Every structure is written in structure tokens, then in C-alpha cells.
């Protein structure tokens, strides 16, 4: 009996020991499981969603407190990216739903330029071969009258012909046919009867013979210099009569049905915004420009007061029939569109309930008020960004997604290859912006936060002083992004955040600098493959020596020269 009790006690003790060991192991496993779950929680920055850290703390770029990264980013396509709700609020990102219907006003607006009236063009040629001894009209833009002396030419052929005339004049009684043939020969060289008679009466040969204008107008091109040898029929000047000019517009393919020859068009200019000029459409090009999908539309303008200058930008407005309700017209606000030259871009929100965005290329039609007609790329019901578009684009660039600085395939586009149309006066003024940029870059190289802020503020002032009236929409868009990046740099005290914005600033500056026709000193495009979290980033430099603005002394020589501008 005693042995039985001993066995029961041992069994009970074993059961208690096993129970205690089991619970201890389970608790340990749960603790390990909980710890594992804690380590998988990632933390991000509301303003810089590319930052991902396994524990809470401060953003290494802007210093803001990190917040828990939202789960559910799975399922995004390669072109989509996500921003936090806090980032949307801080950047004041606003969207609107694309709608359709009839375009109000029913007026078709076209953009164009003033061109020389080709019907009034003339070419002043040399009617005899020789050497130009003197030019009396020496620059383009000079007005000449019919019969005005343009210059003198030494012509051996004309000297010989004058000698023949003097000989034939002495024999004109006996050989009238010879005398008449010699005179006709000189007339073919555009010598007048008065000039021929002057040669006969003087009895001497004139070596340097005058050349007179056969037409009146403005010299648009000077084709020769003093001392040049010219052949018979060689052009000397191009002369245009600017009493009438052409206003030439581009009309999209879908707008052709609303335009007819003889239709009235109201024209306004940037030079005289308070005045309107009435004209009629005189020509519609029968051939479509296949690359731009536009046709040329022309109107004739009287220009006796020399108001219109060739190359001047103009806008034309045509009253058209209303769009019927059977035609579904998609329109978006102008603020939604980013321009990159040949591409027009918008950002859409593919999931209305999620802060997810995606770039979309669109094809635009007519402009009415503050809206564009969308021909391709959007449909009614799509949600597009209408405010804070540049901020969304900057987030896309930093995350390596498709953006206005990226190609349609999503691979980085060389900003140095972007084509821009920059007026000569703008290019001259932009050199001060470029100089301020180099000072800002040097401040980044020195890793001096206060110098960076001051340099960005100085450069922003130079950018704000630029005249942008004659810039295209694409150039204005990139200039606006430059302003936004400079403002962000000048208002921030965190060097890494400043460098973050300098990446995008430099992309735009490279694009502008690459389109300047004349730069006094060579400018080098340099690139560091490790900057921008190993996505790479570029900058401009006056020196071929690499001094990296993204790392300073830490990696001062990291990078290489990728292009020399001018």
C-alpha cells in the first residue's frame, strides 16, 4: 500500500513538472512570435515615403517623427506609388473627377506666330558676275526703296561689254543691228536706257558699276559681304514687304471641321493685350502634319503701321458651332497638366479610397477658358490631381516611378537631351540664374546648411525676375518646378532634405542649360550613381573636376562627367 502511494506521488509530481515546462515553453514561443511581429513593423516618413526603417525615430531627411508604414501597398503596379495621408494634407493635394458634356462658349482658341508674307518676298540678285567693291545696305531690318543704291560691283564682263558698246556706237550708222544687239545685251543685265546713254555720252568705261534695288521692302537676310565674288543670278539680299504679314496657327485634327476659309478670326498678341485685330482665314493646309497631328491655318493681316513683327506670338479665336450632346467631350483643368515638350502628362488616382497615384500621358485638343479638351488618355470618371501636381511628380521621381522627367517606358530620361525653345532675351537673362546655381552647388559641396539656404533664396530671386511671356507651356512648367524646389531648400534646416530637393532642381537646370545657344564658359554635366538611394543623380559644374554636392567631404570625388555643354 505504501509503495502504491509513493508511485502515485511520483506520477503527480511528473505531471506537475511537465505542465510547468510546457507552459514555460509556450510562453517563450509566444514571446518570440510577438517579438518577430514587432520586428516586421516598418516605419516611414509622411513627407518622404521612400524612407523605411524597422524601428521608430526621426526621418533622416527632414527630421520629422516617423509613423507606422501602412500595410496594403501590395498589389500596386510598377507605375503606381503611394503617398501617406499626412503628406497629402501637408502638400494640399487636391483631385477632381473627370466629367464630360458640352464645352461652354463654343469658341475655338488657336495659338500661332506672325510670319513673313511669302507672296511679298523677293530676292535681290546680281545680274552680272563680279567682285563686290562696296555695300550700301549692311544689316538686316533695313528698309530699302525701289531704285535705291545697294552697292557697286567690279565686273570684267561688264567692262568688256561697255567697250563693245562704245565701238558699236561709232558704227551704228553702218551696222545698226550690231549696235542694237550690244544695247540689248546690257539691258539683259538690268542696265537702264539712261545708264547706257550715259556710257555712250561719256565715251569712257565705268569699272565699278552700281547695283540698284528692283523691289521695295525690308531686308530680312543679307547673303554677301564686301569683297565676295558673285556669279550671275546669285542672291545678294532677301527683301520682304512687311506691309502685310501672315498669322499662322496650328489646329488639331479634330478641330478641322470647325474651320473654313473666309471664316472670321479675332487675333490678340502678347505685345498689345488690350487690342484685338479682325482678320479672315485665307488658307488651310491640305496636308496634315503627321508627327504633331495638326494642320496649318493662315490669316492675312495688314501691317502698315509695323505693329506685327515676324516671330511674334499671337492667339486666334474663332466662333464655332456648339458641341452636341451626342459627342462625349472629356475636359480637365489646365492646372492638372504637366508639359515636357512633346508629352502632356497628368496624375490620376486609380483607387479613389487609397492615396495611390499613377502618371498618365494624354493628348489634348482645344483650349476653352481654364480647361483642356482631352482627346486620348482619360475617360469620364477618372480622378486626376488638379492641385499639388508638382509635389506628386517629385514624389514619383524620388521613388523611381514614371514622371515628367522620365520616358514613357519608365527609364530615366537624359535631361540634357530635352528640347526646349528659349527666346534669345530669356537665354541672356538665364545666365544670372545659372551663376546663382553654381554658388548653391558649392554650398552643398561644403555641407553648409545656412549657405545653402541663402544660396537658394538668392537663386529664387533671380528665377522670379525672369520674363516668361514668350515661353511655351512646357518651359513654364519646368521653371515652376525650379521655383518650388528652391523655396523648399531655402525654408529647410536639414541638409539631407535640402539635397533631396537639389536632385530635382538639378534635373531641370540641366534641361535648361543644355538648350542655351551661347554659354561664355564650358559647363559640365556630372553624375553620381550612388546618390538618391543608388538611383543616381546629376548636377552642373563649371569645373571638370568632380566635387559631389550630395555627399560633400564624405564622398567628394564620387561621380563622373557625362556631358560637356558648349
mmCIF file of C-alpha atoms in Angstrom, residues 266-277 307-308 312-315 317 469-470:
data_model
loop_
_atom_site.group_PDB
_atom_site.id
_atom_site.type_symbol
_atom_site.label_atom_id
_atom_site.label_comp_id
_atom_site.label_asym_id
_atom_site.label_seq_id
_atom_site.Cartn_x
_atom_site.Cartn_y
_atom_site.Cartn_z
ATOM 1 C CA UNK A 266 -10.117 87.539 -83.781
ATOM 2 C CA UNK A 267 -6.389 87.886 -83.115
ATOM 3 C CA UNK A 268 -4.664 89.104 -79.952
ATOM 4 C CA UNK A 269 -0.964 89.479 -79.167
ATOM 5 C CA UNK A 270 1.205 89.415 -76.068
ATOM 6 C CA UNK A 271 2.686 92.761 -77.117
ATOM 7 C CA UNK A 272 -0.717 94.506 -77.291
ATOM 8 C CA UNK A 273 -3.019 92.510 -74.983
ATOM 9 C CA UNK A 274 -5.592 95.303 -74.845
ATOM 10 C CA UNK A 275 -6.146 95.329 -78.625
ATOM 11 C CA UNK A 276 -7.981 92.920 -80.896
ATOM 12 C CA UNK A 277 -7.414 92.553 -84.631
ATOM 13 C CA UNK A 307 2.712 96.593 -85.383
ATOM 14 C CA UNK A 308 3.272 92.918 -86.165
ATOM 15 C CA UNK A 312 5.659 87.398 -82.557
ATOM 16 C CA UNK A 313 3.322 85.049 -80.651
ATOM 17 C CA UNK A 314 -0.394 85.518 -81.320
ATOM 18 C CA UNK A 315 -3.664 83.884 -80.282
ATOM 19 C CA UNK A 317 -10.300 82.877 -81.525
ATOM 20 C CA UNK A 469 5.826 85.817 -71.558
ATOM 21 C CA UNK A 470 7.319 84.182 -74.665
#
